[in-house]
Amino acid sequence: MDAQAVLRGLLVLIVNVVLTAAEFNRVCFYSGWSLYRDRKLGLAPEDIDPYLCTHIVFAYATLDDTGTQLRAPDGYETEELNLFRRFHSMRSKNEDLTMMLSVGGWATDSKLFSKTVSSEANMQRFAEEAINYLRKHDFDGLDIDWQFPATRGSPPEDVQRFYRFLRLLQWEFEHEEEPDDKSTLILTISVDPTVERASMSYDLPRYSRWVNWINMKMFDFYGHWDDPSIANHHSALYSAHDPKNVNNLSRYWVNKGVPRHKIVIGLPMFGRSFTLANTNYTQPGAPTIGAGSDNGDGYPISQLCHLIKNGAREMMISDKRVPYTIVGDEWIGYDNPESIKQKARIVFNNFLGGIMIWTLDMDDYRGACGRPYPLMNAALDGLHARHGYNELITNAKQDQAQQAAAKKEIYRQRALGWQMQDQQEKIHSQQRGGRGRGW
Ligand SMILES: *[C@@H]1O[C@H](CO)[C@@H](O)[C@H](O)[C@H]1NC(C)=O
Ligand SMILES: *[C@@H]1O[C@H](CO)[C@@H](O)[C@H](O)[C@H]1NC(C)=O
C-alpha cells in the first residue's frame, strides 16, 4: 500500500468517526417516581432538556397477574395518563425524540415474566396487548427489564423461553401495520452484564439478534447487600484485578459476539453509600455495617454534588479510576464528570452502540452545583457528541428566532398596512378639499 492509499484510508476513517460521532444512541431513563420522590424538586417531564438524549425511556410499567398485559406503574394510577401525556410533551420541542416505555425493574415479580414466556399463547397475547398499549399511549418502543430470568421463582428454562419471546415480539413489531407517521416499534432489553449474572440468566449473543440493542447496566456491581459488607465502588471504570468494570465487561461482550452497535453502556447518575464500621479505617475495602444515609436507594448526584461543593474531599481509587468521598462515618463511591466522560469514551473508541443514562432525574439537572446536567454533559463530551447537541440547540433556537422574526414581519406588514390606510385616508381627505371628519 502506498502512502497515499494509507492517507486516503485514514481520511475515510476520520470522516466516518466525525459523521457517526453524533449518532450514538443516548438512551435516557426517566423514573416515573421522580415527582413522587420529591414533588417540589423532582424533575417534571416538561422541564427535561429535550436535546440531550436521542431516546427517553419511561421507567417502569409493570405486568398484570397473567403476565400478558402491560400495566401502568403501581402507586399512582390516577395520575398515570396525565404523566404519560406530560412525558410526551417533550415531542413538541424536539420531534425527533424517540419515546419508549420500560417494563419490569426490581419491583416487578420475576414470576410474572415467567408466566409471560410460559406458553406460545401467552407470548402471543402479550405481543398483541403490548402493541395496543404502546400505540394507545403514543410510545415508540418497549424496553424489557426482567430481574432476572432463572432467579426469584423463575425456572432455568426461562433463559431459552425469553429468547423465543424476544424473537416473537420482534416479529410482531415488524409485522404490525403501523399507524401513519409512525415507525416500527423498537425492542430493547436492560440487563445486568456481569458474567456471573449473565451466565445464569441470559443468552445475550443470541438475544441480540432480536433486539435493537441491549442496555447494559454497568453499575450496582457492589453494594451494602454484599456479604461481607465492605466499602466498594459500585461502578468501576477499569481494574487489573476485578473483571467487574466498564472496560473489561464491554470488551467481554464484544468478544462473546454481541454486535458492537447493539452494546449500550449504562452510566449511573448516582453513587452508593456505606456506613463505615470504624472511621479509623476508610480506605476502599474497609469494613462497613450496611447502607449509608441513602438507605440503600442510591445517592443521586443532584444531592451528592452539594457535599463536594461544601468541601467533602474527592479521592480517586487509582486502579478503578472512579472517585469516592467520606462524610462522617459514611463512605460514598460515585462518578464525577471526568469518570463519566472516560466511560463514554470507551463507547466512542470502540464503536459501541451508545450510552444509557440511569437516570436523567438524578443528575444535577437544575445546575444547583454549577452547570446543569453535569454528568450528562460530560457523557456528551466523551462521545464527541457535543457538536450534534449544539447543532440541535442552535437549530431549535434558530427556529424560534425565525418564528419570532416571521411574527415580527407579520406585525410590521400589518402596521404598514394600517399606515398605508391612514395615508390613503389622508390623501382622500385632502383630495376631498381638506374636509375632515364630521361632514
Ligand atoms: C481488564 O482489561 C485489562 C486491559 O484493558 C487487562 O489488562 C486486565 O487483565 C483485565 N482484567 C481482568 C480482571 O480481566
Ligand atoms: C481511632 O483511633 C484513635 C487514635 O488512634 C483511638 O483513640 C480511637 O479509639 C479509634 N477509634 C475506634 C472507633 O477504634
XYZ file of C-alpha atoms and ligand atoms in Angstrom:
467
model
C 0.000 0.000 0.000
C 1.455 3.371 -0.891
C 1.412 6.348 1.398
C -1.439 7.959 -0.473
C -3.687 4.943 -0.018
C -2.919 4.937 3.689
C -3.750 8.614 3.861
C -6.976 8.065 1.944
C -7.916 5.244 4.303
C -7.170 7.438 7.260
C -9.250 10.236 5.831
C -12.213 7.927 5.301
C -11.822 6.723 8.871
C -11.720 10.257 10.243
C -14.729 11.304 8.190
C -16.617 8.252 9.414
C -15.746 8.974 13.008
C -16.867 12.571 12.681
C -20.060 11.526 10.905
C -21.001 8.818 13.351
C -19.989 10.693 16.488
C -23.320 12.423 16.822
C -25.204 9.233 16.058
C -24.525 7.203 19.166
C -27.719 6.313 20.935
C -28.170 8.376 24.051
C -30.795 6.400 25.895
C -32.006 8.321 28.934
C -34.167 6.676 31.546
C -36.622 8.875 33.362
C -38.150 7.490 36.542
C -41.866 7.953 36.865
C -41.388 8.294 40.608
C -39.111 11.337 40.247
C -42.020 13.633 41.041
C -43.221 11.336 43.794
C -39.790 11.232 45.379
C -39.967 14.982 45.753
C -42.929 16.861 44.374
C -41.197 20.201 44.507
C -37.689 19.239 43.471
C -38.437 16.232 41.268
C -37.737 16.610 37.572
C -41.045 17.302 35.833
C -41.330 15.852 32.316
C -41.870 19.291 30.835
C -38.583 20.508 32.351
C -36.397 17.845 30.707
C -33.898 19.239 28.208
C -35.240 17.543 25.047
C -31.935 17.731 23.128
C -29.614 15.806 25.439
C -30.943 12.363 24.525
C -31.953 10.504 21.384
C -34.274 8.194 23.318
C -36.148 8.814 26.531
C -37.409 5.782 28.380
C -40.155 5.940 30.970
C -39.482 3.522 33.849
C -41.362 1.447 34.801
C -44.562 -0.129 33.662
C -45.428 -3.437 35.288
C -47.424 -6.576 34.399
C -50.902 -7.764 35.289
C -51.424 -11.043 37.173
C -51.473 -13.103 33.994
C -48.172 -11.671 32.786
C -49.723 -10.794 29.422
C -50.726 -7.165 29.815
C -48.724 -4.039 30.441
C -49.948 -2.051 33.377
C -49.270 1.492 34.464
C -46.767 1.795 37.281
C -48.051 0.896 40.730
C -48.819 3.607 43.198
C -50.079 6.444 41.052
C -52.730 5.027 38.740
C -54.949 8.067 38.767
C -52.229 10.341 37.538
C -50.783 7.799 35.179
C -52.327 9.074 31.975
C -51.521 12.614 32.757
C -47.909 11.670 33.444
C -47.626 9.879 30.104
C -49.149 12.852 28.333
C -46.816 15.259 30.060
C -43.926 12.947 29.236
C -44.810 13.105 25.552
C -44.992 16.889 25.646
C -41.219 16.819 25.010
C -42.019 15.914 21.418
C -43.469 19.346 20.822
C -39.959 20.723 21.406
C -37.957 18.033 19.642
C -39.990 15.925 17.255
C -37.025 13.621 16.599
C -37.102 12.301 20.163
C -37.952 8.628 20.464
C -40.105 7.857 23.490
C -40.036 4.369 24.974
C -41.650 2.514 27.836
C -39.719 0.120 30.058
C -41.485 -2.759 31.772
C -40.126 -4.543 34.832
C -37.450 -3.442 37.256
C -36.872 -4.916 40.681
C -40.442 -4.289 41.873
C -41.971 -6.474 39.159
C -42.094 -10.078 40.303
C -39.866 -12.334 38.213
C -42.673 -14.939 38.343
C -44.909 -12.637 36.275
C -42.393 -12.592 33.407
C -42.130 -16.328 33.860
C -45.869 -16.508 33.113
C -45.427 -14.299 30.053
C -42.970 -16.730 28.478
C -44.619 -19.929 29.779
C -46.555 -20.623 26.574
C -46.668 -19.605 22.946
C -50.232 -18.373 23.529
C -49.190 -16.095 26.389
C -46.299 -14.656 24.400
C -48.648 -14.003 21.502
C -51.222 -12.390 23.736
C -48.546 -10.202 25.350
C -47.327 -9.072 21.931
C -50.796 -8.038 20.774
C -51.671 -6.296 24.028
C -48.286 -4.561 24.173
C -48.649 -3.165 20.665
C -52.105 -1.814 21.550
C -50.881 -0.336 24.805
C -47.795 1.301 23.305
C -49.736 2.815 20.416
C -52.567 3.944 22.645
C -50.116 5.792 24.886
C -48.006 7.009 21.981
C -44.748 5.173 22.784
C -42.258 4.304 20.015
C -40.885 1.184 21.607
C -40.604 -1.204 24.529
C -37.717 -1.980 26.852
C -37.874 -5.145 28.943
C -36.062 -5.201 32.279
C -36.697 -8.660 33.711
C -34.871 -9.043 37.020
C -33.955 -11.835 36.357
C -34.697 -14.903 34.261
C -33.858 -18.095 36.163
C -33.999 -16.357 39.568
C -36.597 -15.321 42.136
C -39.040 -18.071 41.243
C -38.291 -18.244 37.513
C -37.009 -21.674 36.388
C -33.774 -22.141 34.365
C -35.783 -22.952 31.195
C -36.853 -19.316 31.111
C -33.463 -18.341 29.668
C -34.338 -20.014 26.366
C -38.040 -19.121 26.608
C -37.015 -15.476 26.899
C -35.117 -15.938 23.641
C -38.239 -17.265 21.884
C -40.274 -14.469 23.409
C -37.948 -11.764 22.077
C -37.976 -13.386 18.642
C -41.764 -13.495 18.600
C -42.083 -9.941 19.872
C -39.675 -8.564 17.281
C -41.558 -10.455 14.560
C -44.879 -8.977 15.701
C -43.405 -5.488 15.908
C -42.046 -5.806 12.392
C -45.332 -7.082 11.013
C -47.535 -4.547 12.675
C -49.387 -2.298 10.296
C -48.029 0.800 11.937
C -50.139 3.945 12.077
C -49.405 6.735 9.597
C -46.355 8.826 10.517
C -45.173 6.163 12.996
C -42.225 3.770 12.634
C -41.755 0.133 13.560
C -41.738 -0.243 17.334
C -38.270 -0.566 18.878
C -37.463 -3.506 21.147
C -34.656 -3.404 23.716
C -33.718 -5.229 26.903
C -31.965 -3.919 30.003
C -29.619 -6.404 31.627
C -27.089 -6.939 34.374
C -23.941 -7.519 32.264
C -21.760 -9.117 34.923
C -20.504 -12.550 33.917
C -21.990 -14.311 36.978
C -25.484 -12.953 36.405
C -25.414 -13.214 32.627
C -24.238 -16.816 32.555
C -27.179 -17.734 34.764
C -29.960 -15.540 33.375
C -29.391 -14.733 29.708
C -28.019 -15.786 26.363
C -27.058 -12.301 25.249
C -25.275 -13.125 21.962
C -28.428 -14.948 20.781
C -30.841 -12.392 22.242
C -29.003 -9.624 20.444
C -30.293 -10.910 17.110
C -33.884 -9.946 18.007
C -33.478 -6.688 19.853
C -32.495 -3.285 18.545
C -29.901 -3.015 21.282
C -29.074 -4.120 24.834
C -28.880 -1.645 27.719
C -26.023 -2.963 29.836
C -26.271 -1.673 33.376
C -22.657 -1.023 34.226
C -23.388 -0.183 37.847
C -24.510 -1.760 41.133
C -21.627 -4.214 40.783
C -21.251 -3.923 44.561
C -23.322 -2.538 47.413
C -24.344 -2.733 51.042
C -26.056 -6.057 50.176
C -22.713 -7.843 49.790
C -21.532 -10.248 52.447
C -19.137 -9.339 53.958
C -20.056 -5.693 53.636
C -17.079 -3.590 52.567
C -16.619 -0.118 51.089
C -16.501 -0.951 47.394
C -17.222 1.237 44.387
C -20.324 0.101 42.519
C -19.272 1.114 39.019
C -15.523 0.896 38.376
C -14.162 2.140 35.066
C -11.035 -0.069 34.976
C -9.348 -2.685 37.070
C -6.428 -5.043 36.628
C -7.760 -7.487 39.209
C -11.542 -7.338 39.248
C -13.363 -8.018 35.962
C -16.447 -6.144 37.160
C -15.652 -2.871 35.456
C -16.872 -0.989 32.396
C -13.743 -1.511 30.328
C -13.458 -5.266 30.794
C -17.175 -6.005 30.557
C -17.565 -4.036 27.301
C -14.698 -5.992 25.821
C -16.100 -9.240 27.176
C -19.415 -8.812 25.354
C -17.767 -7.781 22.103
C -15.630 -10.919 22.283
C -18.699 -13.013 23.074
C -20.273 -11.909 19.822
C -22.796 -9.238 20.744
C -22.619 -6.796 17.803
C -20.830 -3.623 18.859
C -23.602 -1.338 17.695
C -26.047 -3.200 19.958
C -23.990 -2.685 23.109
C -25.276 0.330 25.004
C -23.326 1.139 28.159
C -25.271 2.171 31.257
C -23.905 5.130 33.198
C -25.059 5.786 36.775
C -26.178 9.266 37.789
C -25.904 8.148 41.402
C -23.410 6.961 43.976
C -23.662 4.193 46.557
C -23.141 4.824 50.202
C -21.948 2.686 53.125
C -21.715 3.225 56.869
C -18.139 2.547 57.972
C -17.622 0.074 60.803
C -14.746 2.170 62.143
C -13.969 5.690 60.995
C -10.273 4.966 61.525
C -10.454 2.660 58.522
C -11.728 4.495 55.473
C -9.714 3.074 52.576
C -11.593 1.324 49.765
C -12.173 -2.185 51.077
C -12.689 -1.011 54.677
C -15.321 -2.915 56.660
C -18.827 -1.418 56.731
C -22.006 -2.235 58.599
C -24.502 -1.603 55.805
C -26.038 1.183 53.746
C -25.314 4.827 54.451
C -27.741 7.736 54.564
C -29.123 6.808 51.143
C -30.823 3.871 52.893
C -29.720 1.647 50.067
C -31.614 3.600 47.393
C -28.534 5.187 45.861
C -27.275 8.720 46.296
C -28.436 10.978 43.426
C -25.725 13.238 42.016
C -28.160 16.144 42.431
C -27.754 15.696 46.205
C -24.217 14.378 46.289
C -22.809 17.369 44.413
C -23.664 19.579 47.383
C -21.363 17.510 49.626
C -18.442 18.050 47.246
C -19.315 21.700 46.770
C -19.388 22.139 50.542
C -15.874 20.804 50.887
C -16.072 16.998 51.150
C -12.791 15.748 49.715
C -12.921 13.876 46.428
C -10.444 10.973 46.299
C -9.686 8.607 43.443
C -9.455 4.827 43.587
C -6.367 4.729 41.443
C -6.763 1.382 39.667
C -10.544 1.712 39.245
C -10.326 5.371 38.145
C -13.505 6.443 39.902
C -13.921 8.792 42.873
C -15.165 8.357 46.401
C -15.643 10.616 49.376
C -16.039 10.278 53.128
C -18.524 12.297 55.146
C -18.550 11.475 58.854
C -18.907 7.705 59.068
C -20.235 7.481 55.528
C -18.243 6.160 52.540
C -19.679 7.069 49.137
C -18.463 5.779 45.760
C -19.812 7.742 42.799
C -18.986 9.152 39.363
C -17.792 12.653 38.606
C -17.815 14.361 35.175
C -14.312 13.059 34.386
C -15.079 9.383 35.099
C -18.359 9.603 33.176
C -16.536 11.174 30.253
C -13.970 8.346 30.274
C -16.744 5.748 30.331
C -18.440 7.386 27.357
C -15.072 7.476 25.623
C -14.935 3.680 25.781
C -18.139 3.715 23.725
C -16.648 6.181 21.281
C -13.268 4.484 20.914
C -14.762 1.016 20.425
C -17.663 1.974 18.150
C -20.230 0.674 20.601
C -23.931 1.494 20.253
C -24.179 4.301 22.751
C -24.824 5.202 26.337
C -27.723 4.588 28.675
C -28.372 7.070 31.465
C -29.775 5.813 34.757
C -31.494 8.197 35.427
C -31.789 11.678 33.980
C -33.663 12.908 37.051
C -30.742 12.024 39.355
C -28.239 14.264 37.543
C -27.958 17.855 38.797
C -30.474 18.926 36.186
C -31.145 22.261 37.858
C -27.489 23.182 37.985
C -27.715 23.703 41.742
C -23.975 22.941 41.988
C -22.830 24.568 38.738
C -23.727 23.895 35.158
C -26.992 21.957 34.647
C -26.753 18.226 33.824
C -23.010 17.996 34.659
C -22.781 14.221 34.161
C -24.969 14.052 31.069
C -22.921 16.838 29.509
C -19.695 15.042 30.417
C -21.069 11.955 28.650
C -21.755 14.041 25.540
C -18.154 15.258 25.693
C -16.930 11.671 25.897
C -18.912 10.762 22.791
C -17.748 13.902 20.997
C -21.462 14.438 20.558
C -21.497 17.993 21.750
C -21.321 19.085 18.151
C -24.587 17.349 17.335
C -26.161 18.622 20.510
C -25.084 22.199 19.901
C -26.354 21.977 16.360
C -29.750 20.829 17.602
C -29.858 23.586 20.166
C -28.763 26.130 17.561
C -31.338 24.880 15.083
C -34.039 24.993 17.698
C -33.022 28.498 18.697
C -32.835 29.484 15.036
C -36.280 28.014 14.504
C -37.548 30.019 17.407
C -35.713 33.105 16.181
C -37.104 32.564 12.694
C -40.593 32.167 14.031
C -40.176 35.260 16.130
C -38.818 37.145 13.098
C -41.701 35.931 10.948
C -44.188 37.080 13.555
C -42.466 40.430 13.760
C -42.608 40.723 9.998
C -46.333 39.997 10.000
C -46.875 42.680 12.613
C -44.680 45.035 10.607
C -46.680 44.355 7.459
C -49.910 44.849 9.316
C -48.651 48.050 10.849
C -47.500 49.138 7.389
C -50.933 48.265 6.094
C -52.513 50.433 8.710
C -50.088 53.198 7.989
C -50.883 52.921 4.308
C -54.566 53.012 5.064
C -54.017 56.032 7.225
C -52.030 57.687 4.467
C -54.590 56.827 1.850
C -57.278 58.210 4.054
C -55.258 61.375 4.487
C -54.830 61.664 0.730
C -58.513 61.022 0.223
C -59.485 63.614 2.704
C -57.023 66.077 1.139
C -58.499 65.323 -2.255
C -61.861 65.989 -0.808
C -60.687 69.505 -0.232
C -59.478 69.225 3.276
C -62.851 68.426 4.596
C -62.237 66.389 7.644
C -64.334 64.101 9.584
C -67.706 65.215 10.574
C -69.188 66.330 7.317
C -9.135 -5.918 32.175
O -8.633 -5.394 30.979
C -7.268 -5.035 31.017
C -6.911 -4.413 29.689
O -7.539 -3.224 29.485
C -6.422 -6.229 31.333
O -5.060 -5.850 31.447
C -6.877 -6.853 32.624
O -6.177 -8.029 32.876
C -8.382 -7.140 32.606
N -8.747 -7.524 33.929
C -9.489 -8.586 34.171
C -9.722 -8.879 35.621
O -9.964 -9.275 33.322
C -9.404 5.555 66.334
O -8.077 5.883 66.612
C -7.923 6.689 67.777
C -6.458 7.124 67.910
O -5.601 6.117 67.470
C -8.398 5.928 69.004
O -8.273 6.704 70.148
C -9.861 5.528 68.798
O -10.314 4.748 69.855
C -10.050 4.797 67.477
N -11.469 4.670 67.231
C -12.059 3.480 67.083
C -13.542 3.508 66.881
O -11.464 2.433 67.069
